[in-house]
Coordinates of C-alpha atoms and ligand atoms in Angstrom, one line a residue:
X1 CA 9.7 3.7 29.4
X2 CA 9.6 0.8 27.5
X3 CA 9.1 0.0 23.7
X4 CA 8.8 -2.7 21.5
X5 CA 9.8 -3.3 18.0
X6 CA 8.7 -6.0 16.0
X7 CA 10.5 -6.6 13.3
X8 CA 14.4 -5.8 12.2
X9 CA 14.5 -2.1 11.3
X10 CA 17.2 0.9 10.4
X11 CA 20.2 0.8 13.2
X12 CA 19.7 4.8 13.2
X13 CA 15.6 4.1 14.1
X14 CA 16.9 1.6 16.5
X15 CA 20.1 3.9 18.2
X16 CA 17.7 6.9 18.5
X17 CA 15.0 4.9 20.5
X18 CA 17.4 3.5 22.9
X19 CA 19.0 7.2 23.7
X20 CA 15.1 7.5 24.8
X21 CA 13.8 4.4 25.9
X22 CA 14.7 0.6 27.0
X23 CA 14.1 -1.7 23.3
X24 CA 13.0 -4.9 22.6
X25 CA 12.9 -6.1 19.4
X26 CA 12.5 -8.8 17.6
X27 CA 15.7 -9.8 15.9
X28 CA 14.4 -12.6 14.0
X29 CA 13.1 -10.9 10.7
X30 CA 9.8 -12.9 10.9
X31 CA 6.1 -11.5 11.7
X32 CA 5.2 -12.6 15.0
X33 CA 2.3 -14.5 15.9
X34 CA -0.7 -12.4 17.6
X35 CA 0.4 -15.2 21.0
X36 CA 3.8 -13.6 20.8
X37 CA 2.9 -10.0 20.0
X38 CA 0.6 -10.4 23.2
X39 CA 3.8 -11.6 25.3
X40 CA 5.7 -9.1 23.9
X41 CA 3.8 -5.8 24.1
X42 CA 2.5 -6.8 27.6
X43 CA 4.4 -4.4 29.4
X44 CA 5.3 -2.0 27.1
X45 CA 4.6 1.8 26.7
X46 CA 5.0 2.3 23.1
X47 CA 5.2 0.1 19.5
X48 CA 6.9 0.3 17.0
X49 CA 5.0 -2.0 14.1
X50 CA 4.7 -3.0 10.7
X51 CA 1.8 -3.5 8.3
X52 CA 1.9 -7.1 8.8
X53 CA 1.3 -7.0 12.5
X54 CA -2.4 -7.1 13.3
X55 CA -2.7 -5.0 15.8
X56 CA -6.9 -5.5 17.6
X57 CA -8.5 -5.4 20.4
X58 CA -7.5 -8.5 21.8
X59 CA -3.2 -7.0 21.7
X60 CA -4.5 -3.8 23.2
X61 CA -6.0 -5.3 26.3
X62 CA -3.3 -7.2 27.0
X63 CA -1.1 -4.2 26.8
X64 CA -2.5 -2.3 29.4
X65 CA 0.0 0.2 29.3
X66 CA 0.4 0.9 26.0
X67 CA 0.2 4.4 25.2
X68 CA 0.8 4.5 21.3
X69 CA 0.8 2.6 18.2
X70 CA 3.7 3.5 15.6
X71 CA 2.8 2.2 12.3
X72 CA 5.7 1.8 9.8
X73 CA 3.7 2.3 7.1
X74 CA 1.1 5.3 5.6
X75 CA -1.9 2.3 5.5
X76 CA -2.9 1.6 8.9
X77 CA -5.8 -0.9 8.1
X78 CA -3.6 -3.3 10.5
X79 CA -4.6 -1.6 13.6
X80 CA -8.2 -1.5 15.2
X81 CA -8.6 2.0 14.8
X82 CA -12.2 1.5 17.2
X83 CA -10.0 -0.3 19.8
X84 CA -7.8 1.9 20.3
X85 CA -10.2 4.7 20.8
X86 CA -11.8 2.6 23.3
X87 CA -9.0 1.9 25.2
X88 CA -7.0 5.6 24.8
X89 CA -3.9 4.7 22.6
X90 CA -2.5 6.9 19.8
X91 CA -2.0 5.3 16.6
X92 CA 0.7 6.8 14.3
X93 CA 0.8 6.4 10.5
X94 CA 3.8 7.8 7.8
X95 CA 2.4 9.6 5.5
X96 CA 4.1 12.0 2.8
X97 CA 7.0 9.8 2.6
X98 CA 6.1 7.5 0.3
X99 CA 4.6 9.3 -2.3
X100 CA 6.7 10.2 -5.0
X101 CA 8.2 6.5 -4.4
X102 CA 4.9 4.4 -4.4
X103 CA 3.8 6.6 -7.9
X104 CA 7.5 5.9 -9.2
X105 CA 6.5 2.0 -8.6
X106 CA 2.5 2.2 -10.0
X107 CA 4.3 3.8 -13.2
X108 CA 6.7 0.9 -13.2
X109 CA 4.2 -1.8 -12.8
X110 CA 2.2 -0.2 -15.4
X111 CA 4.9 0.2 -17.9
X112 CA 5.9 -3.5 -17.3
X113 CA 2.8 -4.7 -17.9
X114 CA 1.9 -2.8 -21.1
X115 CA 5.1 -3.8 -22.3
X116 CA 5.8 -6.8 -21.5
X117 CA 8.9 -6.1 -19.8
X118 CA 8.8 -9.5 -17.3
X119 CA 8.2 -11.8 -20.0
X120 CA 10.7 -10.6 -22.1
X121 CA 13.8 -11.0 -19.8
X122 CA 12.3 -14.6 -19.1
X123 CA 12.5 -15.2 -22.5
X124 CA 15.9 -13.6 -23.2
X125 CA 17.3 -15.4 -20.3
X126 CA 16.3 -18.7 -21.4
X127 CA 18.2 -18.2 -24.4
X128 CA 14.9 -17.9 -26.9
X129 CA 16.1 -15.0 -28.6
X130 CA 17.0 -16.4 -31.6
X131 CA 16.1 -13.3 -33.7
X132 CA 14.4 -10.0 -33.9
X133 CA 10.7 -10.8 -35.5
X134 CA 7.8 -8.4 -36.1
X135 CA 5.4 -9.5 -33.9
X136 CA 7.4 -10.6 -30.8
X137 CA 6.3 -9.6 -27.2
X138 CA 3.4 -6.9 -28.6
X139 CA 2.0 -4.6 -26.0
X140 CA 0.0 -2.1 -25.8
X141 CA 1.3 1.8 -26.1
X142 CA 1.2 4.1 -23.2
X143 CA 1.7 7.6 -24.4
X144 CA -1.8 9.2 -25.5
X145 CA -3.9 6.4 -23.3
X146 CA -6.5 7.4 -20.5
X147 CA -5.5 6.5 -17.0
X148 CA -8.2 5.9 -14.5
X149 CA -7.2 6.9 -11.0
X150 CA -9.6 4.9 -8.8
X151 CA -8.8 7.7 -5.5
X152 CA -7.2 11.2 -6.0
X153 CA -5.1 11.9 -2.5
X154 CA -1.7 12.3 -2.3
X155 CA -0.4 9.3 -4.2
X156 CA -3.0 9.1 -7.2
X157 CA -1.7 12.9 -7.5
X158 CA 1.5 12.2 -7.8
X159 CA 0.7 9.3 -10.3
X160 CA -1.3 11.8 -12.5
X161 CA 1.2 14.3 -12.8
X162 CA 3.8 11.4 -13.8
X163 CA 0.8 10.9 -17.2
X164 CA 1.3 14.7 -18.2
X165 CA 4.8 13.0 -19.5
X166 CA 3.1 10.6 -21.6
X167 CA 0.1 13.0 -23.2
X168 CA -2.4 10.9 -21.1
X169 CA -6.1 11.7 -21.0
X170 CA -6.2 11.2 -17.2
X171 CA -10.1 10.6 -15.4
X172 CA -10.3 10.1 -11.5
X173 CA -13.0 8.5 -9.1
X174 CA -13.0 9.9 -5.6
X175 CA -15.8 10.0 -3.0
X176 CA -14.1 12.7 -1.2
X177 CA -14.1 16.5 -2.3
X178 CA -10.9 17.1 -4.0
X179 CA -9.9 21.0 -4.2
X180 CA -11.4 22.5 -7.9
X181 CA -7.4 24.0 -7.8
X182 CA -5.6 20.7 -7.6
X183 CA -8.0 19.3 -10.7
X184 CA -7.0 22.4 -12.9
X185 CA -3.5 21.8 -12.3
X186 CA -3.4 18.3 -13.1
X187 CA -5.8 18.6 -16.0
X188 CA -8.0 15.7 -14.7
X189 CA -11.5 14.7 -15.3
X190 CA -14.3 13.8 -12.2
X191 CA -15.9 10.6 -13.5
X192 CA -18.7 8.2 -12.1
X193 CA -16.7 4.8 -10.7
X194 CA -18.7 2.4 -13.6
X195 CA -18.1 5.5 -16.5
X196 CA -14.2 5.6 -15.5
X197 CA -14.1 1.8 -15.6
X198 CA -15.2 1.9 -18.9
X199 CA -13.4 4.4 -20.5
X200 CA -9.8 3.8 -19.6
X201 CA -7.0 2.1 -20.9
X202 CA -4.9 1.9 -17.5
X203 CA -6.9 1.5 -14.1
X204 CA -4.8 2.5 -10.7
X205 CA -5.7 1.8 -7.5
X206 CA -4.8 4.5 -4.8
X207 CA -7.1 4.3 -1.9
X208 CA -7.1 3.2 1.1
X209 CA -8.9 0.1 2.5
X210 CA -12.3 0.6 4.6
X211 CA -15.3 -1.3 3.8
X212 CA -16.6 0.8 1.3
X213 CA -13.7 0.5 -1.0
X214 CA -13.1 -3.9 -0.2
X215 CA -13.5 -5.9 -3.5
X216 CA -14.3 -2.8 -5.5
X217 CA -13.1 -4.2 -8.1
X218 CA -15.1 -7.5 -8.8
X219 CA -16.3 -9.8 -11.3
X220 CA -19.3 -7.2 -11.8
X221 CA -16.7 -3.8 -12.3
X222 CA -14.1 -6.3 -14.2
X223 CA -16.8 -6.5 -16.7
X224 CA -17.3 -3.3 -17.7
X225 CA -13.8 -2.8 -18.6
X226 CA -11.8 -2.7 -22.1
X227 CA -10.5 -6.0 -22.9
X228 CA -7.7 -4.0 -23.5
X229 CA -7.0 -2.4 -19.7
X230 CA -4.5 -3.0 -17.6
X231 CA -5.2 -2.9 -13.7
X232 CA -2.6 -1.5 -11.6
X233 CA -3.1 -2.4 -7.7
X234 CA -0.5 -0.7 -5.2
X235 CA -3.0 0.1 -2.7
X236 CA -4.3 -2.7 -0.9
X237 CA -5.1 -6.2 -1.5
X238 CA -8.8 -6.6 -0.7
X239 CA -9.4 -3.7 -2.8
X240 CA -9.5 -6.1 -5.3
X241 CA -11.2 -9.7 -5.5
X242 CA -8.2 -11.6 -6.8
X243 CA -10.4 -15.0 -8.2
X244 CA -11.9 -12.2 -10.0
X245 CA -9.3 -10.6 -11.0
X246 CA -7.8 -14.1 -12.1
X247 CA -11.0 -14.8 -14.1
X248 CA -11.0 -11.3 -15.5
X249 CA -7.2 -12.2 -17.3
X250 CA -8.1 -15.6 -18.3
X251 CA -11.3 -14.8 -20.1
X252 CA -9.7 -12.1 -22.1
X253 CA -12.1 -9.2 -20.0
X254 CA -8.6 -7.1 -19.4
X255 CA -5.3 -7.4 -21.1
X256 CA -3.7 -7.6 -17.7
X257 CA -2.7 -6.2 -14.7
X258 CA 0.9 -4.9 -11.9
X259 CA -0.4 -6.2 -8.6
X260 CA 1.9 -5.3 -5.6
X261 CA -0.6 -6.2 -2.9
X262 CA -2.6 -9.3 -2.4
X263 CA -5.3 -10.2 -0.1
X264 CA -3.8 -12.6 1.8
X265 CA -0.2 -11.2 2.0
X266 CA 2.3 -13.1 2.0
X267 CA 0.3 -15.6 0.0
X268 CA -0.9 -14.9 -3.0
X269 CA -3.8 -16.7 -4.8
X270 CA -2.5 -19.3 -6.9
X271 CA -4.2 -18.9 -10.1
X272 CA -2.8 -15.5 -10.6
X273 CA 1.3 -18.0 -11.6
X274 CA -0.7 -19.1 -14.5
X275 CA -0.9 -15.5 -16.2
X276 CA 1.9 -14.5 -17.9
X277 CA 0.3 -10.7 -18.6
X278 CA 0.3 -10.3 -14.5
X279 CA 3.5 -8.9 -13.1
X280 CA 3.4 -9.1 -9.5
X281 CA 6.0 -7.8 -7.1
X282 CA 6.0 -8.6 -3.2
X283 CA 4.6 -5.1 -2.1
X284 CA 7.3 -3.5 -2.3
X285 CA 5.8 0.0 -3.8
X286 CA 7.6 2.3 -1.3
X287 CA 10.8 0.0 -0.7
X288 CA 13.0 2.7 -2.1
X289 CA 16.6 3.0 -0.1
X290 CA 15.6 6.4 0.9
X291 CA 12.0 6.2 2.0
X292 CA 12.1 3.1 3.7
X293 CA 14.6 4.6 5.7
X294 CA 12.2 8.0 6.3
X295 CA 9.6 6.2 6.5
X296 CA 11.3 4.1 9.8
X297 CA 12.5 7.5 11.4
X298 CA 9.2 9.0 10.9
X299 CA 7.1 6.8 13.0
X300 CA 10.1 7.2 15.8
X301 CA 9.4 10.5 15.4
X302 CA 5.6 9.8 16.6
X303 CA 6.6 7.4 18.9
X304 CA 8.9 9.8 20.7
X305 CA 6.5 12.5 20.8
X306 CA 3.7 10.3 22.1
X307 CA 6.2 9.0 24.9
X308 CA 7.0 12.1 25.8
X309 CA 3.5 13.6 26.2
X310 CA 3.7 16.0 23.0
X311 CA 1.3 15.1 20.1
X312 CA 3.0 12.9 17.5
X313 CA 2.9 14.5 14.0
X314 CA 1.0 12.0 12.1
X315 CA -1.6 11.3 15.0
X316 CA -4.5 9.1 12.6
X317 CA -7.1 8.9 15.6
X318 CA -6.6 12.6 17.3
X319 CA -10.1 11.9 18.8
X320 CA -8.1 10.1 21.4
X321 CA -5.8 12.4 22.3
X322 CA -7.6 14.3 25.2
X323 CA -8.9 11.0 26.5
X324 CA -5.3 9.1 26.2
X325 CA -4.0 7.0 28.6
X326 CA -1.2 8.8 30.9
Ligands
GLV1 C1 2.6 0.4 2.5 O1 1.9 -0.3 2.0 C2 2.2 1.5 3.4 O2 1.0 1.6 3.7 O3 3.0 2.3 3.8

């Protein structure tokens, strides 16, 4: 059988498919264009692809033997999930991985922000600091703050239990039933999306994109925050309307914000280079040695399986599997 890769991975991700499999890959560590993904995946049994591949309808019908999707990533909003249903290919995700490691990075973005952390070594390294003064590079304290967890799944858990560490009041916002044992343990409070919004001093974003959750933070939601909150987005871009969020910072509406996604990745709306009290990173949330490389060997894993008839661990559209192609 035949797979594709499309972008430079681990050598042990790339050795273990080609004990199984004949490999393509794409050596240039660039994202292809949808023309060359088509060329590409046209006679190929199995993918191996990133978040930054679109992945719809148009790719699987011109992969007609395509038998499964392996996403390198937990987010699979790359991938038309309807498509592949349609046309009987399994689509893979990574979850689990990445949890601990995107948390770790929410944390860091919102302890850079609050603190000013960015600024300050801009500043240093320019030579500026020509002495200590009172008021230099005020932020805003952390420990005894509420954190608003917009989504309470695996990664805004791990991100609450990392606030028990700081004495955090900690309120959540989740349309999906979260077990009345995992609340108790972490001590958090159900609040309505508008009444969370108000009443915290750190918003984070952990869910994933559908329709329901694009833009959910807007000019309207922007407004019924502190001017004091700090907006945390390691989920996905589009969860967030960034000319809002750009007109929420320069009007004083929030004191800032830790963006690691944007909603035109790679490029990332202009206005946000004015704002000093924005730290943005390149989404790299989970690029942690360790996890990127588990994260890599994980969707083998459930390209492997799928290949060889078995079902993959981390199957996201299992309604396919008794209707997949052979
Ligand atoms: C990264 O954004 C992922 O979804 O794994």
């Amino acid at each position: 059988m035949k797979v594709y890769i499309t972008r430079p991975v681990f050598d042990e991700a790339i050795d273990r498919l080609r004990r199984e499999f004949e490999v393509e890959l794409n050596a240039e560590d660039r994202i292809l264009s949808k023309r060359e993904l088509i060329q590409h995946l046209r006679d190929k049994d199995g993918a191996l692809t990133l978040l930054t591949d679109a992945i719809d309808l148009e790719v699987f019908q011109s992969a007609p033997q395509l038998k499964v999707v392996a996403n390198f990533a937990v987010g699979f909003n790359n991938v038309s999930i309807d498509s592949a249903n349609k046309l009987g290919v399994a689509v893979t995700n990574t979850p689990g991985v990445l949890t601990e490691t995107t948390a770790d990075f929410a944390w860091t973005l919102l302890m850079a922000a609050a603190r000013r952390v960015v600024e300050a070594d801009k500043f240093a390294r320019a030579g500026n600091f020509k002495a200590w003064g009172p008021k230099m590079f005020l932020g805003y304290d952390v420990y005894g703050k509420t954190l608003g967890l917009v989504g309470l799944g695996r990664i805004g858990q791990a991100v609450a239990r990392r606030a028990a560490g700081f004495n955090m009041r900690v309120v959540f916002h989740d349309p999906e039933s979260i077990p009345e044992r995992v609340i108790k343990e972490l001590g958090v409070t159900r609040l309505p999306l508008d009444e969370l919004l108000r009443v915290s001093d750190f918003i984070s974003l952990h869910v994933p994109l559908f329709p329901e959750t694009h833009h959910l933070l807007n000019d309207r939601t922007f407004a019924l925050m502190k001017p004091t909150c700090i907006v945390i987005n390691t989920s996905r871009g589009p969860v967030v309307d960034e000319k809002a969020l750009v007109r929420a910072v320069r009007e004083g509406k929030i004191a800032g914000a830790g963006i690691d996604v944007f909603e035109k990745e790679p490029e990332i709306e202009p206005g946000l280079f004015e704002l000093e009290n924005v730290v943005l990173a390149p989404h790299i949330a989970s690029a942690s040695h360790e996890t990127r490389l588990k994260m890599c060997m994980m969707a083998v894993e459930n390209l492997v399986a799928t290949l060889k008839g078995q079902r993959p661990p981390n199957l996201v559209n299992p309604e396919v599997w008794d209707k997949r192609r052979a």
